[in-house]
Amino acid sequence: MAGVLAWFWNERFWLPHNVTWADLKNTDEATFPQADDLYLACPLAFCIFMIRLVFERCIARPCAMGLKIQTNGPQKAQPHAILEKVFTAITKHPDEKRLEGLSKQLDWDVRTIQRWFRQRRNQEKPSTLARFCESMWRFTFYLYIFTYGVRFLKKTTWLWNTKECWYNYPYQPLTVDVHYYYILELSFYLSLLFSQFTDIRRKDFLIMFLHHAATISLITFSYVNNMARVGTLVMCLHDAADVLIEAAKMANYAKCQKLCNLLFAMFAILFVSSRLGVYPVWILNTTFFESWEIVGPYPSWWVFNLLLILLQLLHSFWSYLIVKTACRAISKGKVSKDDRSDIESGSDEDDSPPTNHKHHSSTTTNGTNKSHGTNGYLTGAPYPDEH
């Protein structure tokens, strides 16, 4: 174990040439980031998760009730033993062959069975009230941490001149503000990483998991090798847009459509400009070129910048989704569900309770349906995929 730890904490990987861990030990004159400091983030992440539960129950829920946000979730599927057994033991997304077999076995038309499975999948999803509470918690945290970051960063020299991130590196003392900012951000993202498995499940689950993992890695990397100054800039830049998207979600859940449209427009402009403009010009420029000029590259420097590039790729992917959503909103006149929505939808007709008989229809040779035919099976198209 000692050999593994010695290999992992190899000074030639983590630190610039001719710098050792002994040079960065805390003294009476100066305090430097220590890897052991990060252990505090684990119990703090649990505390943040518990605070979230209390916040959602005692603050967010009453606010949602005051806004008359519905507490009921999606429409529940009609209880059915055979379909429930298929759903729980075999598949939640039956293919066409299985649907036809169930149709013959139950004397139900295929479309009704598709509706049942859609409603059964949605039945496991949380209500609008739960979504509102989750967004209100995130909005509150992002607003607090962004405000804190701006208040202390405006007093620093490296906000106005990014070269200050690298002068006298890595012998830059750790201030109380930077330490608090780092530990709180790391704790929050740790709580998000693990709560992903209990939160609303979205289509971009893996992308968000990768994002949280990359963020945690970046925070850890930049803290351990004392790149904390540029790390604070990265965190503050990202928190700005997160405030607006959570506010837009809350407005959407509260059915304040005009406010939702306004907030989403502000978010889209800020996100694209900050992640595709400010981030590469301001952050990547200083981590690649200014640090190369002042400090020079070393192994963990490359890893740190590769993680920043990974983050930029994620920015590009999300910017595409945001622009796509914005274009769709302009065409429809309002912001609808985003591409991460987890509730499947169908037509208004599909919201009616399933019937226990077949709708007689036939299919012509070119695949079109005719009602009142002799076939006895509905062969229409399946329900739309999740948004």
Coordinates of C-alpha atoms in Angstrom, one line a residue:
M1 CA 0.0 0.0 0.0
A2 CA 2.8 2.4 0.8
G3 CA 4.3 1.7 -2.6
V4 CA 1.0 2.4 -4.3
L5 CA 0.6 5.7 -2.4
A6 CA 4.2 6.7 -3.2
W7 CA 3.6 6.0 -6.9
F8 CA 0.2 7.9 -6.9
W9 CA 1.7 11.0 -5.2
N10 CA 4.8 11.0 -7.3
E11 CA 6.1 14.6 -7.1
R12 CA 7.3 14.5 -10.7
F13 CA 3.7 14.0 -11.8
W14 CA 1.9 16.4 -9.6
L15 CA 4.4 19.3 -9.3
P16 CA 6.6 21.4 -11.5
H17 CA 10.2 20.6 -11.9
N18 CA 12.4 21.0 -8.7
V19 CA 9.3 21.4 -6.5
T20 CA 8.6 18.8 -3.7
W21 CA 5.7 18.1 -1.4
A22 CA 8.0 19.3 1.5
D23 CA 8.1 22.7 -0.1
L24 CA 4.3 23.0 0.2
K25 CA 4.0 21.9 3.8
N26 CA 2.1 24.4 6.0
T27 CA 4.1 26.7 8.1
D28 CA 3.5 29.5 10.6
E29 CA 3.9 32.0 7.8
A30 CA 1.8 30.4 5.1
T31 CA -0.8 27.7 4.5
F32 CA -0.9 25.7 1.3
P33 CA -3.5 23.3 0.0
Q34 CA -3.2 19.8 1.4
A35 CA -4.7 16.6 -0.1
D36 CA -6.0 15.7 3.4
D37 CA -8.2 18.8 3.3
L38 CA -10.4 17.2 0.7
Y39 CA -11.5 14.4 3.1
L40 CA -13.7 17.0 4.7
A41 CA -15.8 17.1 1.6
C42 CA -17.2 13.6 2.1
P43 CA -19.1 14.1 5.4
L44 CA -20.0 17.6 4.2
A45 CA -21.5 16.2 1.0
F46 CA -23.8 14.0 3.2
C47 CA -24.7 17.1 5.3
I48 CA -25.6 19.0 2.1
F49 CA -27.8 16.1 1.0
M50 CA -29.6 16.1 4.4
I51 CA -30.0 19.9 4.2
R52 CA -31.4 19.5 0.8
L53 CA -34.1 17.1 2.1
V54 CA -35.0 19.5 4.9
F55 CA -35.0 22.4 2.5
E56 CA -37.3 20.7 -0.1
R57 CA -39.7 19.6 2.6
C58 CA -39.9 22.7 4.8
I59 CA -39.2 25.5 2.3
A60 CA -39.6 24.4 -1.3
R61 CA -42.7 22.4 -0.9
P62 CA -44.7 25.2 0.8
C63 CA -43.6 27.6 -1.9
A64 CA -44.8 25.1 -4.5
M65 CA -48.1 24.7 -2.8
G66 CA -48.5 28.4 -2.6
L67 CA -47.9 28.6 -6.4
K68 CA -50.6 25.9 -6.8
I69 CA -48.2 23.4 -8.4
Q70 CA -49.9 20.0 -8.8
T71 CA -48.8 17.3 -6.4
N72 CA -50.1 14.4 -8.5
G73 CA -47.7 12.6 -10.8
P74 CA -48.3 11.2 -14.3
Q75 CA -51.5 9.2 -14.9
K76 CA -51.3 5.7 -13.4
A77 CA -51.7 2.6 -15.5
Q78 CA -54.7 0.4 -14.9
P79 CA -53.6 -2.5 -12.7
H80 CA -53.1 -5.7 -14.7
A81 CA -51.3 -8.8 -13.4
I82 CA -50.0 -10.1 -16.8
L83 CA -48.7 -6.8 -18.1
E84 CA -47.2 -6.0 -14.7
K85 CA -45.3 -9.3 -14.7
V86 CA -44.0 -8.5 -18.2
F87 CA -43.0 -5.0 -17.1
T88 CA -41.2 -6.0 -14.0
A89 CA -39.7 -9.4 -15.0
I90 CA -39.1 -9.1 -18.8
T91 CA -39.0 -5.7 -20.4
K92 CA -40.3 -2.2 -19.9
H93 CA -40.0 -1.5 -23.6
P94 CA -41.7 -4.4 -25.4
D95 CA -40.9 -4.8 -29.1
E96 CA -43.4 -5.2 -31.9
K97 CA -43.4 -9.0 -31.8
R98 CA -44.1 -9.1 -28.0
L99 CA -46.8 -6.4 -28.4
E100 CA -48.6 -8.5 -31.0
G101 CA -48.3 -11.6 -28.8
L102 CA -49.8 -9.7 -25.8
S103 CA -52.5 -8.3 -28.0
K104 CA -53.7 -11.8 -29.0
Q105 CA -53.3 -13.1 -25.4
L106 CA -55.3 -10.3 -23.8
D107 CA -57.6 -9.4 -26.6
W108 CA -56.4 -5.8 -26.4
D109 CA -55.3 -3.8 -29.4
V110 CA -51.6 -3.0 -29.7
R111 CA -52.0 0.8 -29.2
T112 CA -53.7 0.3 -25.9
I113 CA -50.9 -2.0 -24.7
Q114 CA -48.4 0.6 -25.8
R115 CA -50.3 3.2 -23.8
W116 CA -50.3 1.0 -20.8
F117 CA -46.5 0.5 -20.9
R118 CA -46.0 4.2 -21.4
Q119 CA -48.2 5.1 -18.5
R120 CA -46.5 2.4 -16.4
R121 CA -43.1 3.8 -17.1
N122 CA -44.2 7.3 -16.3
Q123 CA -45.8 6.1 -13.1
E124 CA -42.3 5.7 -11.6
K125 CA -41.5 9.3 -12.4
P126 CA -41.8 12.1 -9.8
S127 CA -44.5 14.7 -9.8
T128 CA -44.2 18.3 -10.9
L129 CA -44.0 19.2 -7.3
A130 CA -40.9 17.0 -6.8
R131 CA -39.3 18.6 -9.9
F132 CA -40.0 22.1 -8.6
C133 CA -38.5 21.3 -5.2
E134 CA -35.3 19.9 -6.8
S135 CA -34.9 22.9 -9.0
M136 CA -35.5 25.3 -6.1
W137 CA -32.8 23.6 -4.1
R138 CA -30.3 23.9 -6.9
F139 CA -31.3 27.4 -7.7
T140 CA -30.8 28.4 -4.0
F141 CA -27.4 26.8 -3.8
Y142 CA -26.1 28.1 -7.2
L143 CA -27.3 31.6 -6.3
Y144 CA -25.6 31.5 -2.9
I145 CA -22.3 30.0 -4.2
F146 CA -22.2 32.3 -7.2
T147 CA -22.8 35.4 -5.1
Y148 CA -20.1 34.3 -2.7
G149 CA -17.7 33.7 -5.5
V150 CA -18.2 37.1 -7.1
R151 CA -17.9 38.9 -3.8
F152 CA -14.5 37.5 -2.9
L153 CA -13.1 37.2 -6.5
K154 CA -13.7 40.9 -7.2
K155 CA -11.2 41.6 -4.4
T156 CA -8.5 39.4 -5.9
T157 CA -5.8 40.3 -8.5
W158 CA -6.2 37.2 -10.7
L159 CA -9.8 38.1 -11.6
W160 CA -8.5 41.2 -13.4
N161 CA -5.2 39.8 -14.6
T162 CA -5.2 36.0 -15.2
K163 CA -1.4 35.9 -15.3
E164 CA -1.6 36.4 -11.5
C165 CA -2.8 32.7 -11.4
W166 CA 0.8 31.7 -12.3
Y167 CA 3.1 34.2 -10.8
N168 CA 5.0 32.6 -7.9
Y169 CA 3.3 29.3 -8.6
P170 CA 3.1 26.9 -6.8
Y171 CA 4.1 28.9 -3.7
Q172 CA 0.8 30.8 -3.5
P173 CA -0.7 30.8 0.0
L174 CA -4.2 29.3 0.5
T175 CA -6.7 31.9 1.8
V176 CA -9.7 31.1 3.9
D177 CA -12.0 32.2 1.1
V178 CA -10.5 30.0 -1.5
H179 CA -10.5 27.0 0.9
Y180 CA -14.1 27.5 1.8
Y181 CA -15.1 28.0 -1.8
Y182 CA -13.4 24.8 -2.9
I183 CA -14.6 22.5 -0.2
L184 CA -18.2 23.7 -0.5
E185 CA -18.2 23.3 -4.3
L186 CA -16.6 19.8 -4.1
S187 CA -19.1 18.7 -1.4
F188 CA -22.0 19.9 -3.5
Y189 CA -20.9 18.1 -6.7
L190 CA -20.2 14.9 -4.7
S191 CA -23.7 15.1 -3.4
L192 CA -25.0 15.6 -6.9
L193 CA -23.0 12.7 -8.2
F194 CA -24.5 10.2 -5.7
S195 CA -28.0 11.8 -5.7
Q196 CA -28.2 11.2 -9.5
F197 CA -29.3 7.7 -8.6
T198 CA -32.2 9.0 -6.5
D199 CA -33.1 12.2 -8.5
I200 CA -35.2 12.5 -11.6
R201 CA -33.8 10.2 -14.2
R202 CA -33.1 12.0 -17.5
K203 CA -32.0 11.0 -20.9
D204 CA -28.5 12.6 -20.4
F205 CA -27.9 10.6 -17.2
L206 CA -24.5 9.4 -18.4
I207 CA -23.5 12.8 -19.8
M208 CA -24.4 14.4 -16.4
F209 CA -22.5 11.7 -14.6
L210 CA -19.5 12.3 -16.7
H211 CA -19.9 16.1 -16.1
H212 CA -20.0 15.7 -12.4
A213 CA -17.0 13.2 -12.4
A214 CA -15.0 15.6 -14.6
T215 CA -15.9 18.6 -12.3
I216 CA -14.9 16.7 -9.2
S217 CA -11.6 15.6 -10.8
L218 CA -10.9 19.2 -11.9
I219 CA -11.6 20.5 -8.4
T220 CA -9.4 17.8 -6.9
F221 CA -6.6 18.2 -9.3
S222 CA -6.5 22.0 -9.2
Y223 CA -6.6 22.0 -5.3
V224 CA -3.9 19.3 -4.8
N225 CA -1.4 21.0 -7.1
N226 CA -2.4 24.5 -6.0
M227 CA -4.0 25.7 -9.2
A228 CA -6.7 27.0 -7.0
R229 CA -6.7 30.6 -8.4
V230 CA -7.7 29.5 -11.9
G231 CA -10.0 26.9 -10.3
T232 CA -12.0 29.6 -8.6
L233 CA -12.5 31.4 -12.0
V234 CA -13.7 28.2 -13.6
M235 CA -16.2 27.5 -10.8
C236 CA -17.6 31.0 -10.7
L237 CA -18.0 31.1 -14.5
H238 CA -20.0 27.9 -14.5
D239 CA -22.3 28.8 -11.6
A240 CA -23.6 31.9 -13.4
A241 CA -25.7 30.2 -16.0
D242 CA -26.8 27.4 -13.6
V243 CA -28.7 30.0 -11.6
L244 CA -30.8 31.0 -14.6
I245 CA -31.7 27.5 -15.9
E246 CA -33.0 26.4 -12.5
A247 CA -35.0 29.6 -12.3
A248 CA -36.5 28.9 -15.7
K249 CA -37.4 25.4 -14.7
M250 CA -39.2 26.7 -11.6
A251 CA -41.1 29.2 -13.8
N252 CA -42.0 26.4 -16.2
Y253 CA -43.3 24.1 -13.4
A254 CA -45.3 27.0 -12.0
K255 CA -46.8 27.6 -15.5
C256 CA -45.5 31.1 -15.7
Q257 CA -44.8 30.8 -19.4
K258 CA -43.7 34.3 -20.2
L259 CA -41.3 34.4 -17.3
C260 CA -40.0 31.0 -18.3
N261 CA -39.4 32.2 -21.9
L262 CA -37.5 35.2 -20.6
L263 CA -35.4 33.3 -18.2
F264 CA -34.6 30.6 -20.8
A265 CA -33.6 33.3 -23.3
M266 CA -31.3 34.9 -20.8
F267 CA -29.9 31.5 -19.9
A268 CA -29.3 30.5 -23.5
I269 CA -27.5 33.8 -24.3
L270 CA -25.4 33.6 -21.1
F271 CA -24.6 29.9 -21.4
V272 CA -23.5 30.0 -25.1
S273 CA -21.5 33.2 -24.7
S274 CA -19.8 32.1 -21.4
R275 CA -19.1 28.4 -22.3
L276 CA -18.2 28.9 -26.0
G277 CA -16.8 32.4 -25.7
V278 CA -15.5 33.4 -22.3
Y279 CA -14.4 29.9 -21.3
P280 CA -12.0 29.2 -24.1
V281 CA -10.8 32.8 -24.5
W282 CA -10.3 33.5 -20.8
I283 CA -9.8 30.2 -19.1
L284 CA -8.2 27.9 -21.7
N285 CA -6.0 30.8 -22.8
T286 CA -4.5 31.2 -19.3
T287 CA -4.3 27.5 -18.5
F288 CA -2.6 26.7 -21.8
F289 CA -0.6 29.7 -23.0
E290 CA 0.0 31.9 -20.0
S291 CA 0.8 29.0 -17.7
W292 CA 3.1 27.5 -20.4
E293 CA 5.0 30.8 -20.7
I294 CA 5.3 31.5 -16.9
V295 CA 5.5 28.0 -15.3
G296 CA 5.9 25.5 -18.2
P297 CA 4.2 22.1 -18.6
Y298 CA 4.5 19.0 -16.4
P299 CA 2.5 15.8 -16.3
S300 CA -0.4 16.9 -14.1
W301 CA -0.6 20.1 -16.1
W302 CA -1.4 18.1 -19.1
V303 CA -4.1 16.1 -17.3
F304 CA -5.6 19.2 -15.9
N305 CA -5.9 20.8 -19.4
L306 CA -7.2 17.6 -20.9
L307 CA -10.0 17.7 -18.3
L308 CA -10.7 21.3 -19.2
I309 CA -10.9 20.3 -22.9
L310 CA -13.4 17.5 -21.9
L311 CA -15.5 20.1 -20.2
Q312 CA -15.4 22.3 -23.4
L313 CA -16.7 19.3 -25.4
L314 CA -19.5 18.9 -23.0
H315 CA -20.2 22.7 -23.3
S316 CA -20.4 22.3 -27.1
F317 CA -22.9 19.3 -26.7
W318 CA -25.1 21.2 -24.3
S319 CA -25.0 24.4 -26.4
Y320 CA -26.3 22.3 -29.3
L321 CA -29.2 21.1 -27.2
I322 CA -29.9 24.6 -26.0
V323 CA -29.9 26.1 -29.5
K324 CA -32.1 23.3 -30.7
T325 CA -34.5 23.9 -27.8
A326 CA -34.5 27.7 -28.5
C327 CA -35.2 27.1 -32.2
R328 CA -38.1 24.8 -31.4
A329 CA -39.4 27.4 -28.8
I330 CA -39.3 30.2 -31.4
S331 CA -41.2 28.0 -33.9
K332 CA -43.8 27.1 -31.3
G333 CA -43.9 30.4 -29.5
K334 CA -42.9 29.0 -26.1
V335 CA -40.3 27.0 -24.3
S336 CA -41.5 23.4 -24.1
K337 CA -39.9 20.3 -22.5
D338 CA -36.1 20.2 -22.9
D339 CA -34.2 17.3 -24.4
R340 CA -33.6 15.9 -20.9
S341 CA -37.3 15.5 -20.0
D342 CA -38.0 12.2 -18.5
I343 CA -41.8 11.9 -19.0
E344 CA -43.0 10.2 -22.2
S345 CA -45.8 11.8 -24.0
G346 CA -48.5 10.8 -26.3
S347 CA -51.6 12.4 -27.9
D348 CA -54.6 13.5 -26.0
E349 CA -56.3 10.4 -27.1
D350 CA -53.7 8.3 -25.3
D351 CA -54.5 9.8 -21.9
S352 CA -57.8 8.1 -21.7
P353 CA -58.0 4.8 -19.8
P354 CA -57.2 1.7 -21.7
T355 CA -60.1 -0.4 -22.9
N356 CA -60.4 -4.2 -22.6
H357 CA -61.4 -4.8 -26.2
K358 CA -59.8 -4.4 -29.6
H359 CA -60.6 -1.6 -32.0
H360 CA -61.3 -3.2 -35.4
S361 CA -59.1 -2.0 -38.1
S362 CA -57.3 -3.3 -41.1
T363 CA -54.0 -2.6 -42.8
T364 CA -53.7 -2.2 -46.5
T365 CA -50.8 -3.4 -48.5
N366 CA -49.1 -0.1 -48.3
G367 CA -49.3 0.0 -44.5
T368 CA -52.1 2.5 -44.0
N369 CA -54.9 1.8 -41.6
K370 CA -58.6 1.6 -42.4
S371 CA -61.2 1.5 -39.7
H372 CA -64.0 -1.1 -39.4
G373 CA -62.0 -3.7 -41.3
T374 CA -62.0 -7.4 -40.7
N375 CA -58.4 -7.8 -39.3
G376 CA -59.4 -6.9 -35.8
Y377 CA -55.9 -5.5 -34.8
L378 CA -54.7 -1.9 -34.5
T379 CA -51.4 -1.6 -36.3
G380 CA -50.8 2.1 -35.9
A381 CA -47.5 3.6 -35.1
P382 CA -46.1 3.3 -31.6
Y383 CA -46.1 6.1 -29.1
P384 CA -43.5 8.8 -29.5
D385 CA -40.1 8.3 -27.8
E386 CA -39.2 10.3 -24.7
H387 CA -38.5 13.9 -25.4

